[in-house]
Amino acid sequence: MGLTVGVVGATGAVGRKMVQILEERNVSIDTLRLFASQKSVGTTVKYKDTEIKVELLTEDAMKEQFDYILFSAGGGVSEKYAPIAADAGNIVIDNSSQWRMTDGIPLVVPEVNPHTLKGYRGIIANPNCSTIQMMVALSPLHKRYGIKRIVVSTYQAVSGSGQNAIDELENQLKDCDYPNKVYTRKIVGNCIPHIDVFNENGFTKEELKMVYETHKILEDKEIEVNPTAVRIPVVYGHSESIYVEFNETINIEEVYSILEGSPGIKVVDLPAENQYPTPLDIANTDYTYVGRIRKDLYKSNAASLWVVADNLRKGAATNAVQILETMESQK
Ligand code: A2P
């Protein structure tokens, strides 16, 4: 018997990817139901050989029986509807930030902390896109050397802000006077060091997500994380320049071999042949790519990495589907 699966926000940038990835990965599904707002009722989304009609998201629908409901319709929708679905006995995999830091709710990157899913039912949180790829790359090194400090700058694609932002960039590429609505500045020809709202301490909410989610996923609140999150005019694929300081002296050859042998990672690092990952190279794939691996010029316990992943796939939809697959494999 296949699964009964729901996708909430199925007409959005991530929701559509979720449907596509459920199909690609051949998840055994008998019934797939798609939910969105009134605006989308009556439209369809393609899944395998069928066009599935989008239904209106309602409390009653969330009380019906599903094996899994994947949410990607923003924090407000998850705040209201995810508990209703979970109280009805459904497993919710939520892509919003709404429940990530709530005690007792697992925050999961399947390559890193699958143990937190064992025997669990209820709401499961999918981490922030920038956190996911950083965790895939750093957790194997944390296991070996222990991370003391991370300084990370992100170069984030507009698809992370949803379909409206993709449209805004594409319109500005055709007409650079096309007005900005999603961002505070024109994104074309620009980079904007401002993702989500500013906190009193000068960091943005996006940056603080990377701090607190890292602590929760690695189960270590002592790690010092200092992020700067930047939006750039790329459609798909987040890049990160990561400087990481460890508790122990590192061996850079060993860093290479740890990364090469770890799940979900592909090392692309041949500078002499201009081989390093870029968002255009890796778009539409599910790996986290690591390149430009260098030991600190002065310290024996630190290294720099360049880490790139498809934010809609590994950073969102694929990670959510992998959580579903991990739960199924643990049954
Ligand atoms: P809709 O397209 O009907 O507005 P994105 O992140 O690309 O902007 O997509 C957001 C997704 O969340 C869309 O599928 C959108 O549906 C859905 N959504 C937003 N608000 C609601 C709501 N109040 N109820 C149900 N779905 C919603």
Coordinates of C-alpha atoms and ligand atoms in Angstrom, one line a residue:
M1 CA 0.0 0.0 0.0
G2 CA 1.3 3.4 -0.9
L3 CA 1.1 6.5 1.2
T4 CA -1.4 9.3 1.5
V5 CA 0.5 12.6 1.2
G6 CA -0.6 16.2 1.3
V7 CA 1.4 19.3 0.1
V8 CA 0.3 22.6 1.5
G9 CA 1.5 25.6 -0.6
A10 CA 1.7 23.3 -3.7
T11 CA 1.5 26.2 -6.1
G12 CA 4.6 28.0 -4.7
A13 CA 8.2 27.8 -5.7
V14 CA 9.1 25.2 -3.0
G15 CA 5.7 23.4 -3.1
R16 CA 6.0 22.7 -6.8
K17 CA 9.5 21.3 -6.2
M18 CA 8.1 19.1 -3.5
V19 CA 5.6 17.6 -5.9
Q20 CA 8.3 17.2 -8.5
I21 CA 10.7 15.5 -6.1
L22 CA 8.1 13.1 -4.7
E23 CA 7.7 12.0 -8.3
E24 CA 11.4 11.9 -9.2
R25 CA 12.3 9.9 -6.1
N26 CA 9.5 7.5 -6.8
V27 CA 8.0 7.8 -3.3
S28 CA 5.3 5.2 -3.0
I29 CA 2.1 7.3 -3.0
D30 CA -1.5 6.2 -3.5
T31 CA -3.1 9.5 -2.9
L32 CA -1.5 13.0 -3.3
R33 CA -3.6 16.0 -2.3
L34 CA -2.5 19.5 -3.0
F35 CA -3.6 22.6 -1.0
A36 CA -3.2 26.4 -1.5
S37 CA -5.2 29.6 -1.1
Q38 CA -8.5 30.5 -2.7
K39 CA -6.5 32.1 -5.5
S40 CA -5.3 28.7 -6.8
V41 CA -8.5 26.6 -6.3
G42 CA -9.3 25.0 -9.6
T43 CA -5.8 25.2 -11.0
T44 CA -3.8 22.0 -11.4
V45 CA -0.3 20.8 -10.8
K46 CA 1.3 18.0 -12.8
Y47 CA 2.3 14.8 -11.0
K48 CA 3.3 11.8 -13.0
D49 CA 0.8 11.5 -15.8
T50 CA -2.0 13.3 -14.0
E51 CA -3.0 16.9 -13.4
I52 CA -4.0 17.1 -9.7
K53 CA -6.6 19.8 -8.8
V54 CA -5.5 22.2 -6.1
E55 CA -7.8 22.3 -3.1
L56 CA -8.5 25.1 -0.7
L57 CA -6.6 24.7 2.6
T58 CA -9.1 24.3 5.4
E59 CA -9.1 23.1 9.0
D60 CA -11.4 20.2 8.1
A61 CA -9.0 19.1 5.3
M62 CA -6.1 19.0 7.8
K63 CA -8.1 16.8 10.2
E64 CA -8.4 14.1 7.6
Q65 CA -6.0 11.2 7.7
F66 CA -2.6 11.5 5.9
D67 CA 0.6 9.6 6.4
Y68 CA 2.5 12.9 5.8
I69 CA 1.7 16.5 5.1
L70 CA 4.5 18.7 3.7
F71 CA 4.0 22.4 4.4
S72 CA 5.5 25.3 2.5
A73 CA 3.1 28.1 2.6
G74 CA 4.8 30.5 5.0
G75 CA 5.0 30.8 8.8
G76 CA 1.5 32.0 9.4
V77 CA -0.1 29.1 7.6
S78 CA 2.1 26.6 9.4
E79 CA 1.4 28.3 12.8
K80 CA -2.4 27.8 12.3
Y81 CA -2.7 24.6 10.3
A82 CA 0.3 22.4 11.3
P83 CA -1.0 21.8 14.9
I84 CA -4.5 20.9 13.6
A85 CA -3.0 18.4 11.2
A86 CA -0.6 17.0 13.9
D87 CA -3.4 16.8 16.5
A88 CA -5.4 14.7 14.0
G89 CA -2.5 12.2 14.0
N90 CA -0.8 13.3 10.9
I91 CA 3.0 13.7 10.5
V92 CA 3.8 17.2 9.4
I93 CA 7.1 18.2 7.7
D94 CA 7.1 21.9 7.8
N95 CA 9.4 24.0 5.7
S96 CA 8.6 27.3 7.4
S97 CA 10.6 28.8 10.3
Q98 CA 7.5 28.7 12.6
W99 CA 8.3 25.6 14.6
R100 CA 12.1 25.2 14.2
M101 CA 13.2 26.4 17.6
T102 CA 10.3 24.9 19.6
D103 CA 11.5 22.4 22.2
G104 CA 10.5 18.9 21.4
I105 CA 10.2 19.5 17.6
P106 CA 12.9 17.8 15.7
L107 CA 14.9 20.1 13.3
V108 CA 16.3 17.6 10.8
V109 CA 19.0 17.3 8.2
P110 CA 18.8 13.5 7.3
E111 CA 22.5 13.2 6.7
V112 CA 23.2 14.8 10.1
N113 CA 20.7 14.0 12.8
P114 CA 18.3 11.2 11.6
H115 CA 18.2 9.8 15.1
T116 CA 15.9 12.6 16.2
L117 CA 13.1 11.1 14.0
K118 CA 13.1 7.6 15.6
G119 CA 9.6 6.8 16.9
Y120 CA 8.5 10.5 16.5
R121 CA 5.1 11.6 15.4
G122 CA 3.9 15.2 15.1
I123 CA 5.5 18.3 13.5
I124 CA 9.0 18.0 12.2
A125 CA 10.8 21.2 11.1
N126 CA 12.9 21.5 7.9
P127 CA 15.8 23.9 8.6
N128 CA 16.5 27.1 6.9
C129 CA 18.1 26.6 3.4
S130 CA 21.4 28.2 4.3
T131 CA 21.7 26.2 7.5
I132 CA 21.0 22.8 5.7
Q133 CA 23.9 23.1 3.3
M134 CA 26.2 24.4 6.0
M135 CA 25.3 21.4 8.3
V136 CA 25.8 18.8 5.5
A137 CA 29.3 20.2 4.9
L138 CA 30.4 20.9 8.5
S139 CA 28.8 18.1 10.6
P140 CA 31.4 15.5 9.5
L141 CA 34.2 17.8 10.4
H142 CA 32.6 18.7 13.7
K143 CA 32.5 15.0 14.6
R144 CA 36.2 14.7 13.9
Y145 CA 37.7 18.0 15.2
G146 CA 34.9 19.7 17.1
I147 CA 33.8 23.2 15.8
K148 CA 34.7 26.2 17.9
R149 CA 33.7 29.1 15.6
I150 CA 32.1 29.7 12.2
V151 CA 32.2 32.9 10.2
V152 CA 30.0 32.5 7.2
S153 CA 28.9 34.9 4.4
T154 CA 26.0 33.7 2.1
Y155 CA 25.3 34.5 -1.5
Q156 CA 21.6 33.6 -1.7
A157 CA 19.4 33.1 -4.8
V158 CA 16.1 35.0 -5.2
S159 CA 14.1 31.7 -5.4
G160 CA 14.5 31.6 -1.6
S161 CA 12.0 34.5 -1.5
G162 CA 9.4 32.7 -3.5
Q163 CA 8.0 32.9 -7.0
N164 CA 7.3 36.7 -6.8
A165 CA 11.0 37.3 -6.3
I166 CA 12.0 35.1 -9.3
D167 CA 9.5 37.1 -11.4
E168 CA 10.9 40.4 -10.1
L169 CA 14.5 39.4 -11.1
E170 CA 13.4 38.1 -14.5
N171 CA 11.4 41.3 -15.2
Q172 CA 14.3 43.5 -14.2
L173 CA 16.6 41.5 -16.4
K174 CA 14.4 42.4 -19.3
D175 CA 13.8 46.0 -18.1
C176 CA 16.2 47.3 -15.5
D177 CA 13.6 50.0 -14.6
Y178 CA 11.1 47.4 -13.5
P179 CA 10.2 48.4 -9.9
N180 CA 11.3 46.5 -6.9
K181 CA 8.5 45.2 -4.6
V182 CA 9.9 42.1 -3.0
Y183 CA 13.3 43.6 -2.1
T184 CA 14.3 47.0 -0.7
R185 CA 16.5 47.6 -3.7
K186 CA 16.6 46.5 -7.3
I187 CA 18.2 43.0 -7.3
V188 CA 19.4 43.1 -10.9
G189 CA 23.1 44.1 -11.0
N190 CA 23.1 44.3 -7.2
C191 CA 23.7 42.4 -4.0
I192 CA 21.7 43.2 -0.9
P193 CA 23.0 42.4 2.6
H194 CA 19.6 42.2 4.1
I195 CA 17.5 39.0 4.3
D196 CA 14.4 38.9 6.5
V197 CA 14.0 41.6 9.2
F198 CA 16.7 43.2 11.3
N199 CA 17.0 42.3 15.0
E200 CA 18.1 44.9 17.6
N201 CA 21.6 43.4 17.7
G202 CA 22.1 44.4 14.1
F203 CA 21.9 40.8 12.7
T204 CA 19.0 39.8 10.5
K205 CA 16.5 37.1 11.4
E206 CA 18.0 35.0 8.5
E207 CA 21.4 35.3 10.1
L208 CA 20.2 34.4 13.6
K209 CA 18.4 31.4 12.1
M210 CA 21.8 30.1 11.0
V211 CA 23.1 30.6 14.6
Y212 CA 20.3 28.9 16.6
E213 CA 19.5 26.2 14.1
T214 CA 23.2 25.2 14.0
H215 CA 23.2 24.9 17.8
K216 CA 20.0 22.8 17.7
I217 CA 21.1 20.4 14.9
L218 CA 24.6 19.9 16.2
E219 CA 23.4 19.8 19.8
D220 CA 26.1 22.2 20.9
K221 CA 25.2 25.8 22.0
E222 CA 28.9 26.6 22.5
I223 CA 29.6 26.9 18.8
E224 CA 30.2 30.6 17.9
V225 CA 28.4 31.3 14.6
N226 CA 28.8 34.7 12.9
P227 CA 26.8 35.0 9.6
T228 CA 26.2 37.7 7.1
A229 CA 23.4 36.8 4.7
V230 CA 23.3 38.5 1.3
R231 CA 20.8 38.2 -1.6
I232 CA 22.3 38.2 -5.1
P233 CA 20.8 38.1 -8.6
V234 CA 20.9 34.4 -9.1
V235 CA 17.7 32.4 -9.5
Y236 CA 18.7 29.0 -8.1
G237 CA 21.5 27.9 -5.8
H238 CA 22.8 29.4 -2.5
S239 CA 26.6 29.8 -2.1
E240 CA 28.4 30.2 1.2
S241 CA 32.0 31.3 2.1
I242 CA 32.6 29.5 5.4
Y243 CA 35.6 30.0 7.7
V244 CA 35.6 27.4 10.4
E245 CA 37.8 27.2 13.5
F246 CA 38.1 23.8 15.3
N247 CA 39.0 22.8 18.8
E248 CA 41.9 20.7 17.4
T249 CA 44.7 21.1 14.9
I250 CA 43.5 19.9 11.5
N251 CA 45.1 17.9 8.7
I252 CA 43.9 19.4 5.4
E253 CA 44.3 16.1 3.5
E254 CA 42.1 14.5 6.1
V255 CA 39.6 17.3 5.8
Y256 CA 39.4 16.5 2.1
S257 CA 38.9 12.8 2.7
I258 CA 36.3 13.3 5.4
L259 CA 34.3 15.5 3.1
E260 CA 34.7 13.1 0.1
G261 CA 33.5 10.2 2.2
S262 CA 30.5 11.9 3.8
P263 CA 26.8 11.5 2.7
G264 CA 25.3 14.2 0.6
I265 CA 28.6 15.9 -0.3
K266 CA 30.4 16.2 -3.6
V267 CA 33.9 17.7 -3.4
V268 CA 34.7 19.8 -6.5
D269 CA 38.1 21.3 -5.9
L270 CA 40.7 21.4 -8.7
P271 CA 41.8 25.1 -8.8
A272 CA 44.4 24.4 -11.5
E273 CA 41.6 23.3 -13.8
N274 CA 39.2 26.0 -12.6
Q275 CA 37.1 23.4 -11.0
Y276 CA 34.9 24.7 -8.1
P277 CA 31.1 24.6 -7.6
T278 CA 28.9 27.5 -8.8
P279 CA 25.2 27.9 -8.6
L280 CA 24.7 27.5 -12.3
D281 CA 26.8 24.3 -12.4
I282 CA 24.9 22.6 -9.6
A283 CA 21.3 23.8 -10.1
N284 CA 18.7 21.0 -10.2
T285 CA 20.9 18.6 -8.2
D286 CA 20.5 17.3 -4.6
Y287 CA 24.1 17.3 -3.4
T288 CA 25.9 19.9 -1.3
Y289 CA 29.1 20.8 -3.2
V290 CA 32.3 21.8 -1.5
G291 CA 35.3 23.5 -3.1
R292 CA 38.1 26.0 -2.4
I293 CA 39.1 23.9 0.6
R294 CA 42.1 25.8 2.2
K295 CA 43.9 25.6 5.5
D296 CA 44.1 29.0 7.4
L297 CA 47.3 30.8 6.4
Y298 CA 48.2 31.5 10.1
K299 CA 46.3 29.0 12.3
S300 CA 46.7 25.2 12.5
N301 CA 43.1 24.7 13.6
A302 CA 41.0 26.5 10.9
A303 CA 40.0 26.2 7.3
S304 CA 38.0 28.0 4.6
L305 CA 35.4 26.3 2.4
W306 CA 33.1 27.3 -0.5
V307 CA 29.8 25.5 -0.2
V308 CA 27.0 25.5 -2.9
A309 CA 23.6 23.7 -3.0
D310 CA 20.3 24.1 -4.8
N311 CA 18.2 26.0 -2.3
L312 CA 14.9 24.9 -3.5
R313 CA 16.0 21.2 -3.6
K314 CA 18.5 20.3 -0.9
G315 CA 17.8 23.6 0.9
A316 CA 14.0 22.9 1.0
A317 CA 12.0 20.3 -1.0
T318 CA 14.5 17.5 -1.2
N319 CA 15.4 17.8 2.5
A320 CA 11.7 17.5 3.4
V321 CA 11.2 14.5 1.1
Q322 CA 14.4 12.9 2.6
I323 CA 12.8 13.3 6.1
L324 CA 9.8 11.4 4.8
E325 CA 12.0 8.7 3.4
T326 CA 14.0 8.5 6.5
M327 CA 10.9 8.0 8.6
E328 CA 9.7 5.3 6.3
S329 CA 13.0 3.5 6.5
Q330 CA 13.0 3.6 10.3
K331 CA 9.5 1.9 10.5
Ligands
A2P1 P1 -1.4 30.6 -3.6 O1 -0.5 30.4 -4.8 O2 -2.8 30.0 -3.8 O3 -1.4 32.0 -3.0 P2 5.7 31.2 -2.7 O4 6.6 30.9 -1.5 O5 6.3 30.7 -4.0 O6 5.2 32.6 -2.7 O7 4.4 30.2 -2.5 C1 3.6 30.3 -1.3 C2 2.6 29.1 -1.4 O8 1.8 29.2 -0.2 C3 1.6 29.2 -2.5 O9 1.3 27.8 -2.9 C4 0.4 29.9 -1.9 O10 -0.8 29.6 -2.5 C5 0.4 29.2 -0.5 N1 -0.3 30.1 0.4 C6 0.0 31.3 0.9 N2 -0.9 31.8 1.8 C7 -1.8 30.8 1.9 C8 -3.0 30.6 2.7 N3 -3.4 31.5 3.5 N4 -3.6 29.4 2.6 C9 -3.2 28.4 1.8 N5 -2.1 28.5 1.0 C10 -1.4 29.7 1.1

